[in-house]
Coordinates of C-alpha atoms in Angstrom, one line a residue:
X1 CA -13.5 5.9 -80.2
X2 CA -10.9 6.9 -77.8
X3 CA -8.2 6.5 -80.9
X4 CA -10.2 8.8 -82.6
X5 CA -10.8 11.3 -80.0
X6 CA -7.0 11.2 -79.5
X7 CA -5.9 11.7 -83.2
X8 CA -8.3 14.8 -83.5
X9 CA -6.6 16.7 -80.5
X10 CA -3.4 15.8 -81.9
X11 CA -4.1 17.3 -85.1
X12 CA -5.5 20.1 -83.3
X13 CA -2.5 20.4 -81.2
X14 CA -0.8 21.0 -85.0
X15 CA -2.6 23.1 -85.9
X16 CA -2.7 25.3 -83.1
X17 CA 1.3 25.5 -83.5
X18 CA 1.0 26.3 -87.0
X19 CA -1.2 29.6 -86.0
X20 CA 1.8 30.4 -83.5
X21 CA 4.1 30.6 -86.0
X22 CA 1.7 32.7 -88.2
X23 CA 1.6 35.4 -85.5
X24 CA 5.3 36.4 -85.1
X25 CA 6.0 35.8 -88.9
X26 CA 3.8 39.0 -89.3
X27 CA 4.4 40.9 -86.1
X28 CA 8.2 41.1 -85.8
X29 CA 8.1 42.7 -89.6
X30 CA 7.5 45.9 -87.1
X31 CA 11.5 46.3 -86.2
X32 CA 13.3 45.7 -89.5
X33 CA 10.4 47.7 -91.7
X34 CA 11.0 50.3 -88.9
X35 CA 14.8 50.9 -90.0
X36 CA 13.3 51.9 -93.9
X37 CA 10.9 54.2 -92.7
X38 CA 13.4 55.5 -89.9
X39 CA 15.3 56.7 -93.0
X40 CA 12.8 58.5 -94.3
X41 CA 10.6 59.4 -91.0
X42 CA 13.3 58.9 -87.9
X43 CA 10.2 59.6 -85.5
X44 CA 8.5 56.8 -87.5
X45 CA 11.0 53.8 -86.3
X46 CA 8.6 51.8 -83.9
X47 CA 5.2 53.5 -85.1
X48 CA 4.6 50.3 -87.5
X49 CA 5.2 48.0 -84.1
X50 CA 3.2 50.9 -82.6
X51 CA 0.2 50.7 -84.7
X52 CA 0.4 46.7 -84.9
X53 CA 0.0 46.6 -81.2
X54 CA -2.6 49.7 -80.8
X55 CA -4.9 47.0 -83.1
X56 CA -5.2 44.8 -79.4
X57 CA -6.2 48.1 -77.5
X58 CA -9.2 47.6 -80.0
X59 CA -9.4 44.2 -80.6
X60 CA -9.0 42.0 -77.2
X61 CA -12.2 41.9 -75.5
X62 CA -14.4 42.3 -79.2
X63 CA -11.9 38.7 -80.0
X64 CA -12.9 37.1 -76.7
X65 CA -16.6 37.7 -77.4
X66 CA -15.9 36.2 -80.8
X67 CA -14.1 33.1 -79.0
X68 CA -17.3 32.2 -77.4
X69 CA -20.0 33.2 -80.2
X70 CA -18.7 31.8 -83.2
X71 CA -15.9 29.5 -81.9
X72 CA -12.0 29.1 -82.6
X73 CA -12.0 27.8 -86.3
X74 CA -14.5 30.6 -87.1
X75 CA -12.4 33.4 -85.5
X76 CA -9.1 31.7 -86.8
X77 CA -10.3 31.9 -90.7
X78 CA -12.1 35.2 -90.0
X79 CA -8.1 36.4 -88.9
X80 CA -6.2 34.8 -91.6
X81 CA -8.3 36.9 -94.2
X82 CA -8.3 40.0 -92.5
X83 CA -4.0 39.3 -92.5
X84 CA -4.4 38.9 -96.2
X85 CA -5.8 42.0 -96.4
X86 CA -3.5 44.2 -93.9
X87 CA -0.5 42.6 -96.2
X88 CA -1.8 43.4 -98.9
X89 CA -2.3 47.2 -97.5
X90 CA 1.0 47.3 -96.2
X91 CA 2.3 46.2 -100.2
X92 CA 0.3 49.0 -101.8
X93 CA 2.4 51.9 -99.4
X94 CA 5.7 50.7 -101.7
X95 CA 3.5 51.6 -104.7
X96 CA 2.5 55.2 -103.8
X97 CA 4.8 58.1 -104.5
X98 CA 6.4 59.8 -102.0
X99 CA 6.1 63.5 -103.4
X100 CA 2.2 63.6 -101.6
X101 CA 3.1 65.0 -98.9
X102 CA 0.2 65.3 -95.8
X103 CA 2.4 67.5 -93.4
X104 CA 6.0 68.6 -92.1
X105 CA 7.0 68.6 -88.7
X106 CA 10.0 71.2 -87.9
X107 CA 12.6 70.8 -85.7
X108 CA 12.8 67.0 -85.1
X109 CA 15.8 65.8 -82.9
X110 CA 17.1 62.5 -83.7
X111 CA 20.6 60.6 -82.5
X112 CA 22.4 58.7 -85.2
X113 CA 25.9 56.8 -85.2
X114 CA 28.1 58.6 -87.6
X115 CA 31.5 56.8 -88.3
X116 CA 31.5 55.7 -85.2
X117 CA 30.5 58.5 -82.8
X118 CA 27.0 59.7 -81.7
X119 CA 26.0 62.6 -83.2
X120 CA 22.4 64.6 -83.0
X121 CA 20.4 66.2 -85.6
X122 CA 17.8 68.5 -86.3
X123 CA 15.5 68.3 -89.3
X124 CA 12.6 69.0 -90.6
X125 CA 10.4 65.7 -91.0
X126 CA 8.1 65.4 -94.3
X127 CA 4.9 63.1 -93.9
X128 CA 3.7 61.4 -97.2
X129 CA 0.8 59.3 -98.1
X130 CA 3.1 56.5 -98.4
X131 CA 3.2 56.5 -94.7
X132 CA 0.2 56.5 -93.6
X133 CA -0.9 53.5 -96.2
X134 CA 1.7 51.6 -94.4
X135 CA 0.5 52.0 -90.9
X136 CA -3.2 51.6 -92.1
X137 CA -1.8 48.1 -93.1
X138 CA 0.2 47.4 -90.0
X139 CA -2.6 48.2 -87.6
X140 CA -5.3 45.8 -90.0
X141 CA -2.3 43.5 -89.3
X142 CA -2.8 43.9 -85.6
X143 CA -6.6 42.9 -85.9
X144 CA -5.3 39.8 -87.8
X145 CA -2.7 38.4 -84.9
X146 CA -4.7 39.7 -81.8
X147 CA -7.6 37.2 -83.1
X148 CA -5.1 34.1 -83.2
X149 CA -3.7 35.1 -80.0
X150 CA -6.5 34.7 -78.7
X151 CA -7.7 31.5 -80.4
X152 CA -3.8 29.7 -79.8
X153 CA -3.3 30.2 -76.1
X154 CA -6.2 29.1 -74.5
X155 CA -6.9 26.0 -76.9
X156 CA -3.3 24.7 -76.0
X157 CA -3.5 25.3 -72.7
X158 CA -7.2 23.5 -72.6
X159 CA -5.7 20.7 -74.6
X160 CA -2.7 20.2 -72.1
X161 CA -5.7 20.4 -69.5
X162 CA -4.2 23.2 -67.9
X163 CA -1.7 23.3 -64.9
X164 CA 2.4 21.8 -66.3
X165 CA 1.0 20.2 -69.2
X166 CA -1.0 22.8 -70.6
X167 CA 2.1 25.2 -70.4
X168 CA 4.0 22.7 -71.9
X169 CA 2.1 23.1 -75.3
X170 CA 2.3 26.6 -75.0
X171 CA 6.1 26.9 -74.8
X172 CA 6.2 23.9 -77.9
X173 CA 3.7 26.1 -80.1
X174 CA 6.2 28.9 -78.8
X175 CA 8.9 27.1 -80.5
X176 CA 7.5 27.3 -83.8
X177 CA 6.1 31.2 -82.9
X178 CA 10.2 31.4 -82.3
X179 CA 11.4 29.8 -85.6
X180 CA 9.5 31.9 -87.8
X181 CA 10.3 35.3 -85.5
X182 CA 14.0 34.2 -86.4
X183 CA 12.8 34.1 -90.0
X184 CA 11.3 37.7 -90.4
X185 CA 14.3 40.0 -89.6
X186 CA 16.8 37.5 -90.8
X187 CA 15.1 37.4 -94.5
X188 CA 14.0 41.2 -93.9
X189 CA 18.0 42.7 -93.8
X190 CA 19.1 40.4 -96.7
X191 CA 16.4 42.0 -98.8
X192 CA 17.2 45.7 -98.0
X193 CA 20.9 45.0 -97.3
X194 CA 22.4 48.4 -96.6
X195 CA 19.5 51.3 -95.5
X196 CA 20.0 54.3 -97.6
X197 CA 17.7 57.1 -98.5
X198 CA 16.7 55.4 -101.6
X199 CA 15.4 52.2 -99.5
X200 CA 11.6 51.7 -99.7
X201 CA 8.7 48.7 -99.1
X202 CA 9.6 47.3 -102.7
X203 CA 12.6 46.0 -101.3
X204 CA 10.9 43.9 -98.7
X205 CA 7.8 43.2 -101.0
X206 CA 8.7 39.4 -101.5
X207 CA 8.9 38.9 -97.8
X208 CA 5.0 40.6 -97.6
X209 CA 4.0 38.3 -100.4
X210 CA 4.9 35.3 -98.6
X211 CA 3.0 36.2 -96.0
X212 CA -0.2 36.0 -98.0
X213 CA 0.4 33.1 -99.5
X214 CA 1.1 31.4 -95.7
X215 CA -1.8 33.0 -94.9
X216 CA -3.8 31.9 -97.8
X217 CA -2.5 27.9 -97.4
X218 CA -3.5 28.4 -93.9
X219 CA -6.7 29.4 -94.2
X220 CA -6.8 25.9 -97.0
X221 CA -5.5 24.2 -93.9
X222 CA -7.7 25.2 -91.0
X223 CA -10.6 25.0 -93.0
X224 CA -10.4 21.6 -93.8
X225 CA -9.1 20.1 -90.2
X226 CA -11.5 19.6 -87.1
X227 CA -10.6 21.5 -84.0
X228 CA -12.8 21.2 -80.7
X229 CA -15.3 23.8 -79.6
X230 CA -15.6 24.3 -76.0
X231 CA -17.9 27.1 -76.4
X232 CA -19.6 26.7 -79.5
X233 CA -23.3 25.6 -79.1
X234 CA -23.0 26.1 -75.3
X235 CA -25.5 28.6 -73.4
X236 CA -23.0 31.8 -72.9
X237 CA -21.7 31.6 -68.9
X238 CA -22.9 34.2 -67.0
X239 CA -20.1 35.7 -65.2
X240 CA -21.2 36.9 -61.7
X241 CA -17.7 38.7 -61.8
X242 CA -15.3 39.6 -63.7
X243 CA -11.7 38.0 -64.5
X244 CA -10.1 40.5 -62.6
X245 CA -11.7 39.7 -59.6
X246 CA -8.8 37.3 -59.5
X247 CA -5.7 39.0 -58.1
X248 CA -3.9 36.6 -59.8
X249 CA -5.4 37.1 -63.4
X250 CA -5.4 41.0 -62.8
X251 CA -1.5 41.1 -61.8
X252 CA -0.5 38.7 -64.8
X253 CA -2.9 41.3 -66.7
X254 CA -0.3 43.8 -66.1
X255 CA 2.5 41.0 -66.5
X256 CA 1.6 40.4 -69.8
X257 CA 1.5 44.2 -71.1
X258 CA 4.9 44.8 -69.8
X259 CA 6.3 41.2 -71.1
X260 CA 5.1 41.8 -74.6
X261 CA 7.0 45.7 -73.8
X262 CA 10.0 43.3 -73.1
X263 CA 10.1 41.2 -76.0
X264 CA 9.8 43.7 -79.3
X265 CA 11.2 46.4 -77.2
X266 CA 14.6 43.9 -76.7
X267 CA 15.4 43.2 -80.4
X268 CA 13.9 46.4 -82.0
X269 CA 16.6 48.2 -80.1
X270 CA 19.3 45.4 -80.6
X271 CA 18.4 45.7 -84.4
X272 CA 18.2 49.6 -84.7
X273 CA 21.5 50.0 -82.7
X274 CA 23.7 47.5 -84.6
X275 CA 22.0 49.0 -87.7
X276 CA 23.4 52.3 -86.7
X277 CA 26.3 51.4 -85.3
X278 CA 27.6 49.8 -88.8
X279 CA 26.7 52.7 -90.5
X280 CA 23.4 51.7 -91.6
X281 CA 24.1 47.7 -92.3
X282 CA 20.5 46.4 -92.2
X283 CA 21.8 42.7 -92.8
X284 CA 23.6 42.9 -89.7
X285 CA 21.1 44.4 -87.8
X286 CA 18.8 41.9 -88.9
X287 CA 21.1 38.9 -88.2
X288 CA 21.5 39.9 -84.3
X289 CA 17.9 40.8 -84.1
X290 CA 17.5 36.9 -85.3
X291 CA 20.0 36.1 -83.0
X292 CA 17.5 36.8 -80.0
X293 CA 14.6 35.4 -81.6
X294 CA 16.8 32.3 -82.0
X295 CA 17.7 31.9 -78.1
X296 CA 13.8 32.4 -77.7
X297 CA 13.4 29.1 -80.5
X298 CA 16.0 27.0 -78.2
X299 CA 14.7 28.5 -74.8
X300 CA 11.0 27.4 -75.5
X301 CA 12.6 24.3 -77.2
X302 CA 14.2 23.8 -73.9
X303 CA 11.2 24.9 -71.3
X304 CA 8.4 22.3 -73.8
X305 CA 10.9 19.8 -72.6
X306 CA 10.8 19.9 -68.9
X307 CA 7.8 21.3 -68.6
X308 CA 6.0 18.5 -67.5
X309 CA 8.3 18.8 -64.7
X310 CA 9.5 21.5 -63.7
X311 CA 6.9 23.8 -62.4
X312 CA 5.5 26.8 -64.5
X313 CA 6.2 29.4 -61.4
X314 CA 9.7 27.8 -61.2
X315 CA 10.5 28.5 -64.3
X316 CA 9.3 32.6 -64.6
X317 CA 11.2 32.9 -61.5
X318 CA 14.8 32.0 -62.7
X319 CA 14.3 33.4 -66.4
X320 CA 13.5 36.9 -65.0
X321 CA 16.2 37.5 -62.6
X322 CA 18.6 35.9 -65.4
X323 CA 17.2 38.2 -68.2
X324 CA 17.7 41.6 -65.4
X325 CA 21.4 40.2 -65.1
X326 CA 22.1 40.0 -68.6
X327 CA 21.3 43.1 -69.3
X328 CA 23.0 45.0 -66.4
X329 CA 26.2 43.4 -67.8
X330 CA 25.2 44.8 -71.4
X331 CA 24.4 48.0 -69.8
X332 CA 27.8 48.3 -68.2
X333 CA 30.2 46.8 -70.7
X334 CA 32.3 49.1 -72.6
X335 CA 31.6 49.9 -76.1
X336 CA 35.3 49.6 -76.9
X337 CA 35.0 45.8 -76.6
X338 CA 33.8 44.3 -80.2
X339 CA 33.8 40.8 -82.2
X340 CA 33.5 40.6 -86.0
X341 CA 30.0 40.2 -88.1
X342 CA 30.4 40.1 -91.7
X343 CA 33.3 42.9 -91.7
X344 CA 31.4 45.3 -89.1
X345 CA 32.3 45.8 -85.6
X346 CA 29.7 45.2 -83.2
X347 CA 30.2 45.5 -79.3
X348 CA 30.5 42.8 -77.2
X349 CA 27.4 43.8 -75.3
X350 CA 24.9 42.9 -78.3
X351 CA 25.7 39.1 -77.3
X352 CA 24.4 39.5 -74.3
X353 CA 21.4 41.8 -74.9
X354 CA 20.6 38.9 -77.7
X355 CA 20.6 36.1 -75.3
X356 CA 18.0 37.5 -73.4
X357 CA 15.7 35.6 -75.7
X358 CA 16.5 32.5 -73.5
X359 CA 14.7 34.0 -70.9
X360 CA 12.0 35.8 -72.4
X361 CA 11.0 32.5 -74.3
X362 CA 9.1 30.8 -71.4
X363 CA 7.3 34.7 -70.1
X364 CA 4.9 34.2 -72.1
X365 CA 3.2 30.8 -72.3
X366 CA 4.4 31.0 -68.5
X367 CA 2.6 34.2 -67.2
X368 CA -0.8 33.5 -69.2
X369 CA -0.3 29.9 -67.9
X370 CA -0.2 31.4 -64.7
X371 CA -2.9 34.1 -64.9
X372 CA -5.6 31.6 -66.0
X373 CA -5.2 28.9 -63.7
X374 CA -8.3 27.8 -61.8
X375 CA -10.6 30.6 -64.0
X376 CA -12.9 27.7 -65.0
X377 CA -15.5 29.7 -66.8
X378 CA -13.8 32.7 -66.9
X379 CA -10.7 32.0 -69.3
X380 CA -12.2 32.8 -72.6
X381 CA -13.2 36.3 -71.0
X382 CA -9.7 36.8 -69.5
X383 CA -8.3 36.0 -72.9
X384 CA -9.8 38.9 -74.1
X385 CA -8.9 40.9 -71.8
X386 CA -5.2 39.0 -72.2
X387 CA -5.4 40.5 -75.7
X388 CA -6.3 44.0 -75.2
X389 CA -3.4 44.6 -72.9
X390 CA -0.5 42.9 -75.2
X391 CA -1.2 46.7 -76.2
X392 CA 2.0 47.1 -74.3
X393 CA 3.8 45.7 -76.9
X394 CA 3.6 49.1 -78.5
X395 CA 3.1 51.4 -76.1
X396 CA 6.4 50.5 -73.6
X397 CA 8.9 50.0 -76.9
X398 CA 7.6 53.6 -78.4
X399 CA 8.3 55.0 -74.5
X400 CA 11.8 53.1 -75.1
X401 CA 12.8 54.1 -78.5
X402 CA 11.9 57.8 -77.1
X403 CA 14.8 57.3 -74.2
X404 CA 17.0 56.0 -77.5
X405 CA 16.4 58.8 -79.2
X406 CA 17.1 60.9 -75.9
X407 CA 20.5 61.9 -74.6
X408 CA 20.7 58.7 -72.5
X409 CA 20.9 56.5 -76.1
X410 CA 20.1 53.0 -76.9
X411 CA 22.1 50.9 -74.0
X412 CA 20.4 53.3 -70.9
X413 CA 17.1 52.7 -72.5
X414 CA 17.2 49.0 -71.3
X415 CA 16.5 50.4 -67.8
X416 CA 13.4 50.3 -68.6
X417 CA 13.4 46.6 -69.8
X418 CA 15.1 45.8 -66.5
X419 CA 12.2 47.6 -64.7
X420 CA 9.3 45.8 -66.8
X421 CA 11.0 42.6 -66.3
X422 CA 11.6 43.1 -62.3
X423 CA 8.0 43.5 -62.1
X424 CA 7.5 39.9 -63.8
X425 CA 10.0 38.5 -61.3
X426 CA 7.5 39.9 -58.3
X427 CA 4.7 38.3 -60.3
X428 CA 6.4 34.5 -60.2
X429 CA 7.1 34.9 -56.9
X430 CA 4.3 36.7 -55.1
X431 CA 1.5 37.8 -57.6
X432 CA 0.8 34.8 -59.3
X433 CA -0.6 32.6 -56.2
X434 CA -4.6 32.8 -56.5
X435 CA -5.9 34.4 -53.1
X436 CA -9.5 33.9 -54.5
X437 CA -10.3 30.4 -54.4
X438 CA -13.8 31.5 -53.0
X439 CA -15.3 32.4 -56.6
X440 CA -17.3 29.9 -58.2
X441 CA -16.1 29.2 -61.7
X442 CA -18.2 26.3 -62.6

């Protein structure tokens, strides 16, 4: 019996992992989709990251509520078909035309690299159908991931039983969620190869038909296995408060909307700057964008490894001040100095704005870890709530690709990274301790 019991949370364990990866496979399309449309829409860069991450604003709590009503198979399968059909969506938007045009908006400033030198534009942007059908797609996309968000992190972490362990599955599912985040952009830039006017979605339209079928052999998959249901067929808890009655759960709240900034708003950047920089190379854009989301793979590699160990706070409190380090040195490295990708030029600094994925690799498996500790009956909840505010992960990148596009450029935007991730650093040291140990949560 006790074999048995063990085998089934093992293959949970599995299969929990294999929804991680499903996540960042679709999200981090966001960044290198971004540099097509930013040659036809330059306001439009990070609106498909924008619009996938409005999708938790909606989606959080309503996924939390699901969590406990129908259970986390349920809500996974529900997820992987709504992913099918935001894939889909987002296919059909390299099908239609660009001459309908829905509106024009006059006198758009934008900042380009132009053999080498910065150079700022005026233009007048045309809005087409084409658009919109792709946003539609990436926000129905958004509905999809925020669901196995918040199905992944809480089962891991309840079948680590919580505290070291539980973070540890976290980080290992994050290695997967890492391997196939190196995948996407990588893939992504040797489909479109060099952006030009002439690039659209039917360039990138095998990578979007991958995704169904993943999505499609994973719905086969989870269908088929038994995961355990915490929740399902128990009398709903009555919550005589709320989550963030905690201190601790409402300052990792806020943690977790400015990680999430921190993560897409990194690479996006580091992909739309090389791209720019090398004249519009979106292969080498794409390859240092993987580059980051390859230090994440090793760094959550690395942190599932000792973090039985090692203690979670430990571990947030090191990769933070690291990650505001690197990226001071990025920030004040000349441009002039440059290493060799694939024939292009790219500046010195890129290395170390890429390795930052070391230290963002642990935030978040780490914070939610955190955040969650001692809720008891409250977790599901705060998961929802968890969800709704990985809204950040659009919101703080669109407020950072607006200081890109301002006078101060790309590399001064990651002042703002340094800010969000100075904020996590206070959280691992002082806001994560639970000051409410009074509340019942059984």
């Amino acid at each position: 019996m006790a074999q048995e019991k063990k085998n089934t949370q093992l293959v949970a364990i599995i299969t929990m992992c294999f929804i991680f990866a499903m996540i960042s496979f679709v999200t981090n399309m966001g960044a290198p989709f971004g540099n097509i449309w930013g040659e036809h829409f330059p306001f439009a860069k990070a609106w498909g990251n924008l619009m996938n991450f409005a999708a938790y604003l909606f989606m959080g709590i309503p996924a939390g509520k699901m969590l406990i009503k129908f259970g986390y198979k349920k809500t996974a399968l529900i997820a992987l078909i709504v992913g099918i059909v935001g894939l889909f969506i987002q296919y059909l938007s390299s099908l239609v035309g660009s001459d309908v045009e829905v509106f024009t908006w006059s006198g758009y400033e934008t900042t380009k690299w132009v053999e080498g030198v910065k150079q700022t534009f005026t233009q007048d942007i045309r809005v087409t159908l084409n658009l919109f059908i792709y946003l539609l797609g990436a926000f129905i996309c958004g509905f999809c991931v925020c669901m196995l968000n918040t199905v992944v992190n809480p089962m891991l972490n309840l079948l680590g039983g919580g505290g070291n362990k539980g973070n540890q599955l976290i980080q290992i599912g994050g290695t997967m969620n890492s391997l196939t985040a190196t995948l996407t952009p990588l893939l992504s830039g040797l489909l479109v190869g060099e952006v030009t006017k002439d690039t659209s979605m039917s360039k990138v339209a095998p990578l979007l038909f991958i995704g169904i079928a993943v999505f499609a052999i994973s719905y086969f998959i989870i269908s088929r296995v038994q995961i355990p249901e915490p929740t399902l067929g128990k009398e709903q808890p009555k919550y005589e408060r709320s989550p963030l009655a905690f201190r601790h759960c409402l300052l990792g709240v806020i943690a977790i909307f400015f990680y999430v900034g921190i993560e897409i708003g990194i690479p996006m950047e580091l992909n739309f700057y090389v791209t720019d920089f090398t004249k519009g190379s979106a292969a080498v854009g794409g390859t240092l964008a993987a580059s980051y989301w390859l230090m994440m793979l090793v760094g959550r590699a690395s942190s599932s490894a000792i973090s039985g160990k090692v203690s979670t706070k430990m571990q947030l409190t090191v990769v933070s001040a690291v990650a505001i380090l690197l990226l001071l040195i990025a920030i004040f490295m000349p441009e002039s100095s440059t290493f060799t990708v694939s024939g292009k030029d790219i500046p010195v600094k890129c290395i170390f704005i890429a390795a930052c994925g070391l230290c963002t690799s642990i935030m978040w498996g780490g914070i939610f870890n955190l955040s969650v500790e001692g809720l008891g009956k409250y977790t599901e909840a705060a998961s929802g709530i968890f969800m709704t505010l990985v809204v950040g992960g659009g919101i703080m990148p669109l407020i950072q690709e607006a200081m890109a596009n301002s006078s101060i450029g790309i590399i001064n935007s990651y002042w703002l990274v340094i800010a969000m991730l100075a904020y996590i650093l206070f959280y691992a040291v002082i806001g994560s301790k639970n000051v409410n140990k009074d509340i019942k949560v059984d």
